[in-house]
mmCIF file of C-alpha atoms and ligand atoms in Angstrom:
data_model
loop_
_atom_site.group_PDB
_atom_site.id
_atom_site.type_symbol
_atom_site.label_atom_id
_atom_site.label_comp_id
_atom_site.label_asym_id
_atom_site.label_seq_id
_atom_site.Cartn_x
_atom_site.Cartn_y
_atom_site.Cartn_z
ATOM 1 C CA MET A 1 86.357 93.688 171.945
ATOM 2 C CA ASP A 2 88.969 95.798 170.347
ATOM 3 C CA HIS A 3 88.916 96.595 166.648
ATOM 4 C CA HIS A 4 91.894 98.341 165.194
ATOM 5 C CA LEU A 5 90.186 100.153 162.381
ATOM 6 C CA PHE A 6 91.030 100.415 158.730
ATOM 7 C CA LYS A 7 92.624 103.778 158.115
ATOM 8 C CA SER A 8 90.797 105.958 155.638
ATOM 9 C CA PRO A 9 92.722 106.581 152.403
ATOM 10 C CA GLY A 10 92.704 110.339 153.070
ATOM 11 C CA HIS A 11 94.117 110.293 156.595
ATOM 12 C CA ASP A 12 97.297 112.144 157.529
ATOM 13 C CA HIS A 13 99.664 109.283 156.921
ATOM 14 C CA GLY A 14 102.809 111.266 157.668
ATOM 15 C CA ARG A 15 101.527 111.806 161.173
ATOM 16 C CA CYS A 16 100.424 108.194 161.373
ATOM 17 C CA VAL A 17 104.002 107.010 160.695
ATOM 18 C CA LYS A 18 105.497 109.579 163.066
ATOM 19 C CA THR A 19 103.168 108.548 165.895
ATOM 20 C CA ALA A 20 104.019 104.891 165.332
ATOM 21 C CA MET A 21 107.751 105.587 165.401
ATOM 22 C CA ASN A 22 107.528 107.664 168.586
ATOM 23 C CA ARG A 23 105.468 104.939 170.206
ATOM 24 C CA ALA A 24 108.079 102.361 169.185
ATOM 25 C CA GLU A 25 110.856 104.409 170.806
ATOM 26 C CA GLN A 26 108.841 104.531 174.023
ATOM 27 C CA VAL A 27 108.114 100.810 173.995
ATOM 28 C CA CYS A 28 111.798 99.981 173.502
ATOM 29 C CA GLN A 29 112.918 102.472 176.107
ATOM 30 C CA ARG A 30 110.558 101.001 178.639
ATOM 31 C CA SER A 31 111.687 97.436 177.961
ATOM 32 C CA GLY A 32 115.350 98.414 177.828
ATOM 33 C CA SER A 33 115.770 97.080 174.284
ATOM 34 C CA ARG A 34 117.518 98.929 171.534
ATOM 35 C CA LEU A 35 115.880 100.113 168.354
ATOM 36 C CA THR A 36 118.937 99.941 166.103
ATOM 37 C CA THR A 37 119.056 101.853 162.818
ATOM 38 C CA LEU A 38 118.048 98.796 160.811
ATOM 39 C CA ARG A 39 115.255 97.751 163.171
ATOM 40 C CA ARG A 40 113.983 101.309 163.121
ATOM 41 C CA ARG A 41 114.096 101.480 159.331
ATOM 42 C CA VAL A 42 112.315 98.130 158.937
ATOM 43 C CA LEU A 43 109.519 99.327 161.199
ATOM 44 C CA GLU A 44 109.332 102.643 159.392
ATOM 45 C CA LEU A 45 109.046 100.920 156.007
ATOM 46 C CA LEU A 46 106.242 98.730 157.321
ATOM 47 C CA TRP A 47 104.387 101.771 158.580
ATOM 48 C CA GLN A 48 105.003 103.819 155.455
ATOM 49 C CA ASN A 49 103.534 101.066 153.346
ATOM 50 C CA HIS A 50 100.546 100.747 155.692
ATOM 51 C CA ALA A 51 99.810 97.331 154.193
ATOM 52 C CA PRO A 52 101.707 94.129 154.956
ATOM 53 C CA LEU A 53 105.160 93.659 153.424
ATOM 54 C CA SER A 54 107.016 90.386 153.015
ATOM 55 C CA ALA A 55 110.629 89.998 154.123
ATOM 56 C CA TYR A 56 111.595 89.962 150.459
ATOM 57 C CA GLU A 57 109.794 93.233 149.740
ATOM 58 C CA LEU A 58 111.491 94.767 152.771
ATOM 59 C CA LEU A 59 114.838 93.602 151.498
ATOM 60 C CA GLU A 60 114.191 95.284 148.144
ATOM 61 C CA LEU A 61 113.233 98.561 149.831
ATOM 62 C CA LEU A 62 116.346 98.452 152.016
ATOM 63 C CA VAL A 63 118.546 97.833 149.010
ATOM 64 C CA ARG A 64 116.917 100.881 147.417
ATOM 65 C CA ASP A 65 118.068 102.777 150.544
ATOM 66 C CA GLY A 66 121.588 101.870 149.537
ATOM 67 C CA ARG A 67 121.878 99.421 152.412
ATOM 68 C CA LYS A 68 123.669 96.119 152.083
ATOM 69 C CA ALA A 69 121.034 94.256 154.026
ATOM 70 C CA GLN A 70 121.154 90.476 154.036
ATOM 71 C CA PRO A 71 118.085 88.276 154.554
ATOM 72 C CA PRO A 72 119.298 86.882 157.919
ATOM 73 C CA THR A 73 119.735 90.427 159.260
ATOM 74 C CA ILE A 74 116.239 91.366 158.174
ATOM 75 C CA TYR A 75 114.764 88.251 159.739
ATOM 76 C CA ARG A 76 116.556 89.088 162.974
ATOM 77 C CA SER A 77 115.142 92.615 162.885
ATOM 78 C CA LEU A 78 111.664 91.254 162.218
ATOM 79 C CA GLU A 79 112.101 88.767 165.053
ATOM 80 C CA PHE A 80 113.041 91.598 167.396
ATOM 81 C CA LEU A 81 110.078 93.740 166.339
ATOM 82 C CA LEU A 82 107.726 90.761 166.755
ATOM 83 C CA GLU A 83 109.049 90.104 170.246
ATOM 84 C CA CYS A 84 108.494 93.734 171.207
ATOM 85 C CA GLY A 85 104.941 93.511 169.877
ATOM 86 C CA LEU A 86 105.672 96.354 167.463
ATOM 87 C CA ILE A 87 104.642 94.276 164.462
ATOM 88 C CA HIS A 88 102.539 91.220 163.687
ATOM 89 C CA ARG A 89 102.996 88.462 161.176
ATOM 90 C CA VAL A 90 100.122 87.890 158.777
ATOM 91 C CA GLU A 91 100.432 84.178 158.092
ATOM 92 C CA SER A 92 98.258 83.894 154.993
ATOM 93 C CA LEU A 93 100.216 86.659 153.267
ATOM 94 C CA ASN A 94 103.580 85.602 154.651
ATOM 95 C CA ALA A 95 104.047 89.270 155.511
ATOM 96 C CA TYR A 96 104.379 91.716 158.394
ATOM 97 C CA ILE A 97 102.378 94.703 159.587
ATOM 98 C CA GLY A 98 102.934 97.410 162.202
ATOM 99 C CA CYS A 99 100.786 97.170 165.346
ATOM 100 C CA ASP A 100 99.219 100.377 166.624
ATOM 101 C CA GLN A 101 98.842 99.123 170.196
ATOM 102 C CA PRO A 102 102.239 97.646 171.060
ATOM 103 C CA GLN A 103 101.932 98.779 174.691
ATOM 104 C CA LYS A 104 99.165 96.269 175.246
ATOM 105 C CA GLU A 105 99.779 92.553 175.024
ATOM 106 C CA HIS A 106 97.116 91.030 172.808
ATOM 107 C CA GLU A 107 96.247 88.074 170.645
ATOM 108 C CA THR A 108 95.173 89.187 167.245
ATOM 109 C CA GLY A 109 93.545 88.110 164.026
ATOM 110 C CA PHE A 110 93.204 90.121 160.872
ATOM 111 C CA PHE A 111 90.647 91.419 158.438
ATOM 112 C CA ILE A 112 92.500 91.646 155.143
ATOM 113 C CA CYS A 113 91.167 93.777 152.298
ATOM 114 C CA GLU A 114 91.608 92.017 148.960
ATOM 115 C CA SER A 115 91.393 95.275 147.070
ATOM 116 C CA CYS A 116 93.662 97.823 148.799
ATOM 117 C CA GLY A 117 95.675 95.320 150.814
ATOM 118 C CA TYR A 118 95.078 97.142 154.102
ATOM 119 C CA VAL A 119 94.710 95.075 157.214
ATOM 120 C CA ALA A 120 92.771 95.720 160.420
ATOM 121 C CA GLU A 121 93.402 93.853 163.625
ATOM 122 C CA LEU A 122 90.752 91.760 165.271
ATOM 123 C CA SER A 123 91.512 91.384 168.961
ATOM 124 C CA ASP A 124 88.684 89.596 170.630
ATOM 125 C CA SER A 125 89.570 87.388 173.558
ATOM 126 C CA SER A 126 86.237 85.553 173.315
ATOM 127 C CA ILE A 127 87.334 84.095 169.955
ATOM 128 C CA ASN A 128 90.567 82.811 171.436
ATOM 129 C CA LEU A 129 88.695 81.472 174.435
ATOM 130 C CA SER A 130 86.334 79.599 172.147
ATOM 131 C CA ILE A 131 89.255 78.145 170.194
ATOM 132 C CA SER A 132 90.972 76.878 173.325
ATOM 133 C CA LYS A 133 87.700 75.472 174.706
ATOM 134 C CA ASN A 134 87.031 73.564 171.504
ATOM 135 C CA ALA A 135 90.609 72.418 171.210
ATOM 136 C CA GLU A 136 90.434 71.088 174.746
ATOM 137 C CA LEU A 137 87.294 69.112 173.941
ATOM 138 C CA LEU A 138 89.063 67.570 170.958
ATOM 139 C CA GLY A 139 92.275 67.002 172.829
ATOM 140 C CA PHE A 140 93.907 69.187 170.208
ATOM 141 C CA ARG A 141 97.058 71.098 171.005
ATOM 142 C CA VAL A 142 96.986 74.514 169.324
ATOM 143 C CA HIS A 143 100.250 75.898 168.013
ATOM 144 C CA LYS A 144 99.003 78.742 165.859
ATOM 145 C CA PRO A 145 95.482 80.034 166.426
ATOM 146 C CA THR A 146 95.564 81.986 163.166
ATOM 147 C CA ILE A 147 92.433 84.001 162.380
ATOM 148 C CA GLU A 148 92.688 85.754 159.044
ATOM 149 C CA ILE A 149 89.600 86.911 157.205
ATOM 150 C CA SER A 150 89.745 88.219 153.661
ATOM 151 C CA GLY A 151 87.180 90.539 152.124
ATOM 152 C CA LEU A 152 86.685 94.185 151.246
ATOM 153 C CA CYS A 153 87.268 97.088 153.610
ATOM 154 C CA LYS A 154 84.735 99.849 154.104
ATOM 155 C CA PHE A 155 86.542 102.239 151.781
ATOM 156 C CA CYS A 156 86.816 99.766 148.928
ATOM 157 C CA THR A 157 83.150 98.782 149.296
ATOM 158 C CA GLU A 158 82.069 102.441 149.210
ATOM 159 C CA ASP A 159 84.028 102.903 145.994
ATOM 160 C CA ASN A 160 82.337 99.940 144.404
ATOM 161 C CA ASP A 161 78.879 101.128 145.402
ATOM 162 C CA GLU A 162 79.347 104.470 143.682
ATOM 163 C CA HIS A 163 79.954 102.939 140.263
HETATM 164 ZN ZN1 ZN B 1 98.499 105.896 158.116
HETATM 165 ZN ZN1 ZN B 2 98.377 94.438 167.443
HETATM 166 ZN ZN1 ZN B 3 90.263 98.128 150.963
#
Protein backbone atom coordinates (compact mmCIF):
# COMPACT_ATOMS: atom_id res chain seq x y z
CA MET A 1 0.00 0.00 0.00
CA ASP A 2 1.31 3.34 -0.97
CA HIS A 3 -0.23 6.55 0.33
CA HIS A 4 0.96 9.78 -1.15
CA LEU A 5 0.35 12.02 1.80
CA PHE A 6 -1.37 15.35 2.07
CA LYS A 7 1.26 18.04 2.29
CA SER A 8 1.11 20.14 5.42
CA PRO A 9 0.15 23.78 4.81
CA GLY A 10 3.47 24.95 6.28
CA HIS A 11 5.80 22.81 4.17
CA ASP A 12 8.51 24.33 1.98
CA HIS A 13 6.45 24.56 -1.16
CA GLY A 14 9.14 26.26 -3.22
CA ARG A 15 11.31 23.22 -2.73
CA CYS A 16 8.35 20.95 -3.38
CA VAL A 17 7.83 22.52 -6.83
CA LYS A 18 11.56 22.50 -7.61
CA THR A 19 11.87 18.81 -6.72
CA ALA A 20 8.88 17.98 -8.90
CA MET A 21 10.30 19.89 -11.85
CA ASN A 22 13.72 18.25 -11.55
CA ARG A 23 12.07 14.86 -11.33
CA ALA A 24 10.05 15.65 -14.46
CA GLU A 25 13.21 16.54 -16.38
CA GLN A 26 14.73 13.20 -15.37
CA VAL A 27 11.64 11.23 -16.33
CA CYS A 28 11.53 12.87 -19.77
CA GLN A 29 15.24 12.46 -20.31
CA ARG A 30 15.04 8.79 -19.51
CA SER A 31 12.11 8.21 -21.86
CA GLY A 32 13.61 10.38 -24.59
CA SER A 33 10.61 12.71 -24.66
CA ARG A 34 10.84 16.45 -24.71
CA LEU A 35 9.55 18.73 -22.00
CA THR A 36 8.80 21.75 -24.18
CA THR A 37 8.41 25.21 -22.65
CA LEU A 38 4.63 24.94 -22.60
CA ARG A 39 4.55 21.41 -21.20
CA ARG A 40 7.02 22.49 -18.55
CA ARG A 41 4.98 25.55 -17.65
CA VAL A 42 1.73 23.56 -17.45
CA LEU A 43 3.35 21.11 -15.06
CA GLU A 44 4.86 23.92 -13.03
CA LEU A 45 1.48 25.65 -12.69
CA LEU A 46 -0.10 22.40 -11.52
CA TRP A 47 2.59 21.98 -8.91
CA GLN A 48 2.52 25.60 -7.79
CA ASN A 49 -1.19 25.34 -7.19
CA HIS A 50 -0.75 22.06 -5.30
CA ALA A 51 -4.46 21.36 -5.77
CA PRO A 52 -6.09 20.16 -8.98
CA LEU A 53 -6.58 22.67 -11.81
CA SER A 54 -8.96 22.33 -14.73
CA ALA A 55 -7.81 22.89 -18.31
CA TYR A 56 -9.75 26.15 -18.27
CA GLU A 57 -8.01 27.38 -15.12
CA LEU A 58 -4.67 26.47 -16.67
CA LEU A 59 -5.57 28.41 -19.77
CA GLU A 60 -6.35 31.49 -17.66
CA LEU A 61 -3.02 31.23 -15.83
CA LEU A 62 -1.14 30.86 -19.12
CA VAL A 63 -2.88 33.89 -20.56
CA ARG A 64 -1.78 35.78 -17.44
CA ASP A 65 1.77 34.71 -18.39
CA GLY A 66 1.27 36.64 -21.59
CA ARG A 67 1.09 33.43 -23.60
CA LYS A 68 -1.28 33.00 -26.50
CA ALA A 69 -2.20 29.48 -25.49
CA GLN A 70 -5.13 27.83 -27.22
CA PRO A 71 -7.23 25.08 -25.63
CA PRO A 72 -6.09 22.38 -28.11
CA THR A 73 -2.45 23.13 -27.29
CA ILE A 74 -3.12 22.85 -23.58
CA TYR A 75 -4.98 19.58 -24.03
CA ARG A 76 -2.05 18.24 -26.02
CA SER A 77 0.35 19.27 -23.25
CA LEU A 78 -1.89 17.64 -20.65
CA GLU A 79 -2.09 14.51 -22.79
CA PHE A 80 1.70 14.38 -22.96
CA LEU A 81 2.10 14.86 -19.21
CA LEU A 82 -0.52 12.15 -18.55
CA GLU A 83 1.29 9.73 -20.84
CA CYS A 84 4.57 10.38 -19.03
CA GLY A 85 2.82 9.74 -15.71
CA LEU A 86 3.81 13.21 -14.53
CA ILE A 87 0.21 14.15 -13.80
CA HIS A 88 -3.10 12.45 -13.10
CA ARG A 89 -6.62 13.36 -14.07
CA VAL A 90 -9.11 13.69 -11.23
CA GLU A 91 -12.34 12.69 -12.93
CA SER A 92 -14.85 14.00 -10.41
CA LEU A 93 -13.25 17.45 -10.49
CA ASN A 94 -12.52 17.39 -14.21
CA ALA A 95 -9.04 18.58 -13.25
CA TYR A 96 -5.38 17.59 -13.19
CA ILE A 97 -2.80 17.13 -10.45
CA GLY A 98 0.96 16.56 -10.41
CA CYS A 99 2.12 13.06 -9.42
CA ASP A 100 5.02 12.82 -6.99
CA GLN A 101 6.03 9.32 -8.07
CA PRO A 102 6.14 9.49 -11.87
CA GLN A 103 9.07 7.04 -12.01
CA LYS A 104 6.81 4.26 -10.82
CA GLU A 105 3.91 3.03 -12.90
CA HIS A 106 0.83 2.89 -10.70
CA GLU A 107 -2.93 2.85 -10.69
CA THR A 108 -4.28 5.52 -8.45
CA GLY A 109 -7.35 6.81 -6.71
CA PHE A 110 -7.69 10.01 -4.77
CA PHE A 111 -8.66 11.35 -1.40
CA ILE A 112 -9.99 14.83 -2.10
CA CYS A 113 -10.27 17.41 0.67
CA GLU A 114 -13.49 19.40 0.35
CA SER A 115 -12.09 22.24 2.40
CA CYS A 116 -8.58 23.05 1.10
CA GLY A 117 -8.92 21.25 -2.22
CA TYR A 118 -5.72 19.25 -1.72
CA VAL A 119 -5.61 15.75 -3.05
CA ALA A 120 -3.67 12.69 -1.87
CA GLU A 121 -3.13 9.64 -4.01
CA LEU A 122 -4.40 6.25 -3.01
CA SER A 123 -2.38 3.56 -4.74
CA ASP A 124 -3.44 0.21 -3.46
CA SER A 125 -3.27 -2.67 -5.90
CA SER A 126 -5.59 -4.78 -3.74
CA ILE A 127 -8.44 -2.34 -4.49
CA ASN A 128 -7.86 -2.64 -8.22
CA LEU A 129 -7.58 -6.40 -7.90
CA SER A 130 -10.91 -6.51 -6.10
CA ILE A 131 -12.53 -4.36 -8.79
CA SER A 132 -11.31 -6.60 -11.59
CA LYS A 133 -12.34 -9.75 -9.69
CA ASN A 134 -15.85 -8.42 -9.15
CA ALA A 135 -16.11 -7.12 -12.68
CA GLU A 136 -15.13 -10.54 -13.96
CA LEU A 137 -17.85 -12.20 -11.89
CA LEU A 138 -20.40 -9.79 -13.36
CA GLY A 139 -19.03 -10.08 -16.85
CA PHE A 140 -18.48 -6.34 -16.69
CA ARG A 141 -15.82 -4.71 -18.80
CA VAL A 142 -14.14 -1.90 -16.85
CA HIS A 143 -13.09 1.18 -18.77
CA LYS A 144 -12.39 3.58 -15.93
CA PRO A 145 -11.84 2.17 -12.46
CA THR A 146 -12.19 5.61 -10.89
CA ILE A 147 -11.78 5.75 -7.11
CA GLU A 148 -12.29 9.24 -5.76
CA ILE A 149 -13.14 9.82 -2.13
CA SER A 150 -14.15 13.22 -0.82
CA GLY A 151 -13.80 14.33 2.78
CA LEU A 152 -11.57 16.43 5.00
CA CYS A 153 -7.79 16.16 5.16
CA LYS A 154 -5.92 15.90 8.43
CA PHE A 155 -4.99 19.58 8.46
CA CYS A 156 -8.52 20.80 7.85
CA THR A 157 -9.90 18.45 10.52
CA GLU A 158 -7.33 19.69 13.06
CA ASP A 159 -8.40 23.26 12.35
CA ASN A 160 -12.02 22.41 12.93
CA ASP A 161 -11.29 20.64 16.20
CA GLU A 162 -9.57 23.69 17.65
CA HIS A 163 -12.62 25.92 17.30
ZN1 LIG B 1 4.23 21.59 -1.90
ZN1 LIG C 1 0.66 9.14 -9.02
ZN1 LIG D 1 -7.85 20.01 3.66
